Amino acid sequence: MRTSLIVLGAVIVLLALGGIAMWIPKEWGNPAATPPAPATTTNVGGTVACTMEAKICPDGSSVGRVPPSCEFAPCPTAATSSTDVVIIDAPRPNATVTSPVTVTGKARGNWYFEGSFPIVVVNWDGLIIGQGVAHADGEWMTTDYVPFSASISYALASETPYARGSIILKKDNPSGLPENDDSREIPVTFSEVR
């Protein structure tokens, strides 16, 4: 009889603990599940500065905190078509370029990481002959268009048989996941080849 009461008591305690465990949110055990509260610094002039934290979105892009509330910017949605993520002003497709070539345009904020993205210049055979970084000319932590500019130097081998090549703008992909890669290619003609 005494053994039955001990077993019954143990079962009741286990059921009570199981019931309590079901009411505890899973996030309590995972501090990374909830982003930290917005942190701000206000200087004497009253300007709000947000901490430089980044949130990784489901598509692999990242967004930062945006003043004045310092909440994270919204993650990009599938409504944004991939064809309008980057608009290239210069050089135009099939333009004749010289080194250094200036690349300008605008890209949505999720194309950047830390306000920049890589650019490579390749010859007719896909060999990288120059590379550099485009920098945002404004606040990049947004899903809106942000102007960019870059000056990329390249060097053609003297025995290059063809004057054509490409300038490739690559989405900065800090995750390294291939499904988050993206690029835009501008076909160009090099003036150095005669």
mmCIF file with all atom_site columns, N, CA and C in Angstrom, residues 58-84:
data_model
loop_
_atom_site.group_PDB
_atom_site.id
_atom_site.type_symbol
_atom_site.label_atom_id
_atom_site.label_alt_id
_atom_site.label_comp_id
_atom_site.label_asym_id
_atom_site.label_entity_id
_atom_site.label_seq_id
_atom_site.pdbx_PDB_ins_code
_atom_site.Cartn_x
_atom_site.Cartn_y
_atom_site.Cartn_z
_atom_site.occupancy
_atom_site.B_iso_or_equiv
_atom_site.pdbx_formal_charge
_atom_site.auth_seq_id
_atom_site.auth_comp_id
_atom_site.auth_asym_id
_atom_site.auth_atom_id
_atom_site.pdbx_PDB_model_num
ATOM 1  N N  . PRO A 1 58 ? 14.853 35.796 -43.685 1.00 0.00 ? 58 PRO A N  1
ATOM 2  C CA . PRO A 1 58 ? 14.671 34.441 -44.224 1.00 0.00 ? 58 PRO A CA 1
ATOM 3  C C  . PRO A 1 58 ? 15.295 34.233 -45.605 1.00 0.00 ? 58 PRO A C  1
ATOM 4  N N  . ASP A 1 59 ? 15.399 35.312 -46.406 1.00 0.00 ? 59 ASP A N  1
ATOM 5  C CA . ASP A 1 59 ? 15.991 35.161 -47.743 1.00 0.00 ? 59 ASP A CA 1
ATOM 6  C C  . ASP A 1 59 ? 17.511 35.252 -47.718 1.00 0.00 ? 59 ASP A C  1
ATOM 7  N N  . GLY A 1 60 ? 18.112 35.395 -46.525 1.00 0.00 ? 60 GLY A N  1
ATOM 8  C CA . GLY A 1 60 ? 19.564 35.463 -46.409 1.00 0.00 ? 60 GLY A CA 1
ATOM 9  C C  . GLY A 1 60 ? 20.113 36.867 -46.399 1.00 0.00 ? 60 GLY A C  1
ATOM 10 N N  . SER A 1 61 ? 19.290 37.855 -46.733 1.00 0.00 ? 61 SER A N  1
ATOM 11 C CA . SER A 1 61 ? 19.753 39.238 -46.687 1.00 0.00 ? 61 SER A CA 1
ATOM 12 C C  . SER A 1 61 ? 19.759 39.703 -45.237 1.00 0.00 ? 61 SER A C  1
ATOM 13 N N  . SER A 1 62 ? 20.298 40.886 -45.023 1.00 0.00 ? 62 SER A N  1
ATOM 14 C CA . SER A 1 62 ? 20.342 41.409 -43.667 1.00 0.00 ? 62 SER A CA 1
ATOM 15 C C  . SER A 1 62 ? 19.763 42.815 -43.635 1.00 0.00 ? 62 SER A C  1
ATOM 16 N N  . VAL A 1 63 ? 19.187 43.163 -42.514 1.00 0.00 ? 63 VAL A N  1
ATOM 17 C CA . VAL A 1 63 ? 18.659 44.506 -42.296 1.00 0.00 ? 63 VAL A CA 1
ATOM 18 C C  . VAL A 1 63 ? 19.184 45.009 -40.966 1.00 0.00 ? 63 VAL A C  1
ATOM 19 N N  . GLY A 1 64 ? 19.288 46.311 -40.847 1.00 0.00 ? 64 GLY A N  1
ATOM 20 C CA . GLY A 1 64 ? 19.767 46.933 -39.618 1.00 0.00 ? 64 GLY A CA 1
ATOM 21 C C  . GLY A 1 64 ? 18.672 47.737 -38.950 1.00 0.00 ? 64 GLY A C  1
ATOM 22 N N  . ARG A 1 65 ? 19.048 48.390 -37.882 1.00 0.00 ? 65 ARG A N  1
ATOM 23 C CA . ARG A 1 65 ? 18.110 49.234 -37.144 1.00 0.00 ? 65 ARG A CA 1
ATOM 24 C C  . ARG A 1 65 ? 18.001 50.593 -37.837 1.00 0.00 ? 65 ARG A C  1
ATOM 25 N N  . VAL A 1 66 ? 16.799 51.167 -37.808 1.00 0.00 ? 66 VAL A N  1
ATOM 26 C CA . VAL A 1 66 ? 16.542 52.416 -38.508 1.00 0.00 ? 66 VAL A CA 1
ATOM 27 C C  . VAL A 1 66 ? 16.041 53.468 -37.523 1.00 0.00 ? 66 VAL A C  1
ATOM 28 N N  . PRO A 1 67 ? 16.666 54.663 -37.506 1.00 0.00 ? 67 PRO A N  1
ATOM 29 C CA . PRO A 1 67 ? 16.185 55.741 -36.643 1.00 0.00 ? 67 PRO A CA 1
ATOM 30 C C  . PRO A 1 67 ? 14.801 56.211 -37.091 1.00 0.00 ? 67 PRO A C  1
ATOM 31 N N  . PRO A 1 68 ? 13.992 56.834 -36.302 1.00 0.00 ? 68 PRO A N  1
ATOM 32 C CA . PRO A 1 68 ? 14.288 57.263 -34.945 1.00 0.00 ? 68 PRO A CA 1
ATOM 33 C C  . PRO A 1 68 ? 13.950 56.214 -33.888 1.00 0.00 ? 68 PRO A C  1
ATOM 34 N N  . SER A 1 69 ? 13.158 55.187 -34.226 1.00 0.00 ? 69 SER A N  1
ATOM 35 C CA . SER A 1 69 ? 12.744 54.209 -33.215 1.00 0.00 ? 69 SER A CA 1
ATOM 36 C C  . SER A 1 69 ? 13.793 53.132 -32.979 1.00 0.00 ? 69 SER A C  1
ATOM 37 N N  . CYS A 1 70 ? 14.748 53.000 -33.904 1.00 0.00 ? 70 CYS A N  1
ATOM 38 C CA . CYS A 1 70 ? 15.804 51.988 -33.842 1.00 0.00 ? 70 CYS A CA 1
ATOM 39 C C  . CYS A 1 70 ? 15.272 50.562 -33.881 1.00 0.00 ? 70 CYS A C  1
ATOM 40 N N  . GLU A 1 71 ? 14.112 50.387 -34.478 1.00 0.00 ? 71 GLU A N  1
ATOM 41 C CA . GLU A 1 71 ? 13.589 49.049 -34.720 1.00 0.00 ? 71 GLU A CA 1
ATOM 42 C C  . GLU A 1 71 ? 14.263 48.516 -35.980 1.00 0.00 ? 71 GLU A C  1
ATOM 43 N N  . PHE A 1 72 ? 14.295 47.184 -36.146 1.00 0.00 ? 72 PHE A N  1
ATOM 44 C CA . PHE A 1 72 ? 14.863 46.610 -37.355 1.00 0.00 ? 72 PHE A CA 1
ATOM 45 C C  . PHE A 1 72 ? 14.006 46.980 -38.564 1.00 0.00 ? 72 PHE A C  1
ATOM 46 N N  . ALA A 1 73 ? 14.650 47.293 -39.673 1.00 0.00 ? 73 ALA A N  1
ATOM 47 C CA . ALA A 1 73 ? 13.932 47.540 -40.923 1.00 0.00 ? 73 ALA A CA 1
ATOM 48 C C  . ALA A 1 73 ? 13.220 46.248 -41.313 1.00 0.00 ? 73 ALA A C  1
ATOM 49 N N  . PRO A 1 74 ? 12.117 46.340 -42.050 1.00 0.00 ? 74 PRO A N  1
ATOM 50 C CA . PRO A 1 74 ? 11.428 45.110 -42.446 1.00 0.00 ? 74 PRO A CA 1
ATOM 51 C C  . PRO A 1 74 ? 12.265 44.301 -43.431 1.00 0.00 ? 74 PRO A C  1
ATOM 52 N N  . CYS A 1 75 ? 12.141 43.004 -43.345 1.00 0.00 ? 75 CYS A N  1
ATOM 53 C CA . CYS A 1 75 ? 12.825 42.124 -44.293 1.00 0.00 ? 75 CYS A CA 1
ATOM 54 C C  . CYS A 1 75 ? 12.185 42.291 -45.670 1.00 0.00 ? 75 CYS A C  1
ATOM 55 N N  . PRO A 1 76 ? 12.971 42.126 -46.732 1.00 0.00 ? 76 PRO A N  1
ATOM 56 C CA . PRO A 1 76 ? 12.393 42.239 -48.069 1.00 0.00 ? 76 PRO A CA 1
ATOM 57 C C  . PRO A 1 76 ? 11.364 41.140 -48.302 1.00 0.00 ? 76 PRO A C  1
ATOM 58 N N  . THR A 1 77 ? 10.401 41.440 -49.139 1.00 0.00 ? 77 THR A N  1
ATOM 59 C CA . THR A 1 77 ? 9.348  40.472 -49.427 1.00 0.00 ? 77 THR A CA 1
ATOM 60 C C  . THR A 1 77 ? 9.521  39.926 -50.833 1.00 0.00 ? 77 THR A C  1
ATOM 61 N N  . ALA A 1 78 ? 8.835  38.873 -51.115 1.00 0.00 ? 78 ALA A N  1
ATOM 62 C CA . ALA A 1 78 ? 8.891  38.262 -52.443 1.00 0.00 ? 78 ALA A CA 1
ATOM 63 C C  . ALA A 1 78 ? 8.240  39.150 -53.483 1.00 0.00 ? 78 ALA A C  1
ATOM 64 N N  . ALA A 1 79 ? 7.524  40.186 -53.063 1.00 0.00 ? 79 ALA A N  1
ATOM 65 C CA . ALA A 1 79 ? 6.876  41.079 -54.007 1.00 0.00 ? 79 ALA A CA 1
ATOM 66 C C  . ALA A 1 79 ? 7.887  41.849 -54.848 1.00 0.00 ? 79 ALA A C  1
ATOM 67 N N  . THR A 1 80 ? 9.106  42.009 -54.323 1.00 0.00 ? 80 THR A N  1
ATOM 68 C CA . THR A 1 80 ? 10.143 42.696 -55.077 1.00 0.00 ? 80 THR A CA 1
ATOM 69 C C  . THR A 1 80 ? 10.711 41.720 -56.086 1.00 0.00 ? 80 THR A C  1
ATOM 70 N N  . SER A 1 81 ? 10.558 42.027 -57.338 1.00 0.00 ? 81 SER A N  1
ATOM 71 C CA . SER A 1 81 ? 11.069 41.110 -58.360 1.00 0.00 ? 81 SER A CA 1
ATOM 72 C C  . SER A 1 81 ? 12.579 41.213 -58.417 1.00 0.00 ? 81 SER A C  1
ATOM 73 N N  . SER A 1 82 ? 13.246 40.111 -58.716 1.00 0.00 ? 82 SER A N  1
ATOM 74 C CA . SER A 1 82 ? 14.706 40.107 -58.731 1.00 0.00 ? 82 SER A CA 1
ATOM 75 C C  . SER A 1 82 ? 15.269 40.933 -59.876 1.00 0.00 ? 82 SER A C  1
ATOM 76 N N  . THR A 1 83 ? 14.456 41.239 -60.877 1.00 0.00 ? 83 THR A N  1
ATOM 77 C CA . THR A 1 83 ? 14.985 42.010 -62.001 1.00 0.00 ? 83 THR A CA 1
ATOM 78 C C  . THR A 1 83 ? 15.105 43.486 -61.678 1.00 0.00 ? 83 THR A C  1
ATOM 79 N N  . ASP A 1 84 ? 14.403 43.976 -60.667 1.00 0.00 ? 84 ASP A N  1
ATOM 80 C CA . ASP A 1 84 ? 14.494 45.394 -60.355 1.00 0.00 ? 84 ASP A CA 1
ATOM 81 C C  . ASP A 1 84 ? 15.299 45.680 -59.094 1.00 0.00 ? 84 ASP A C  1
#
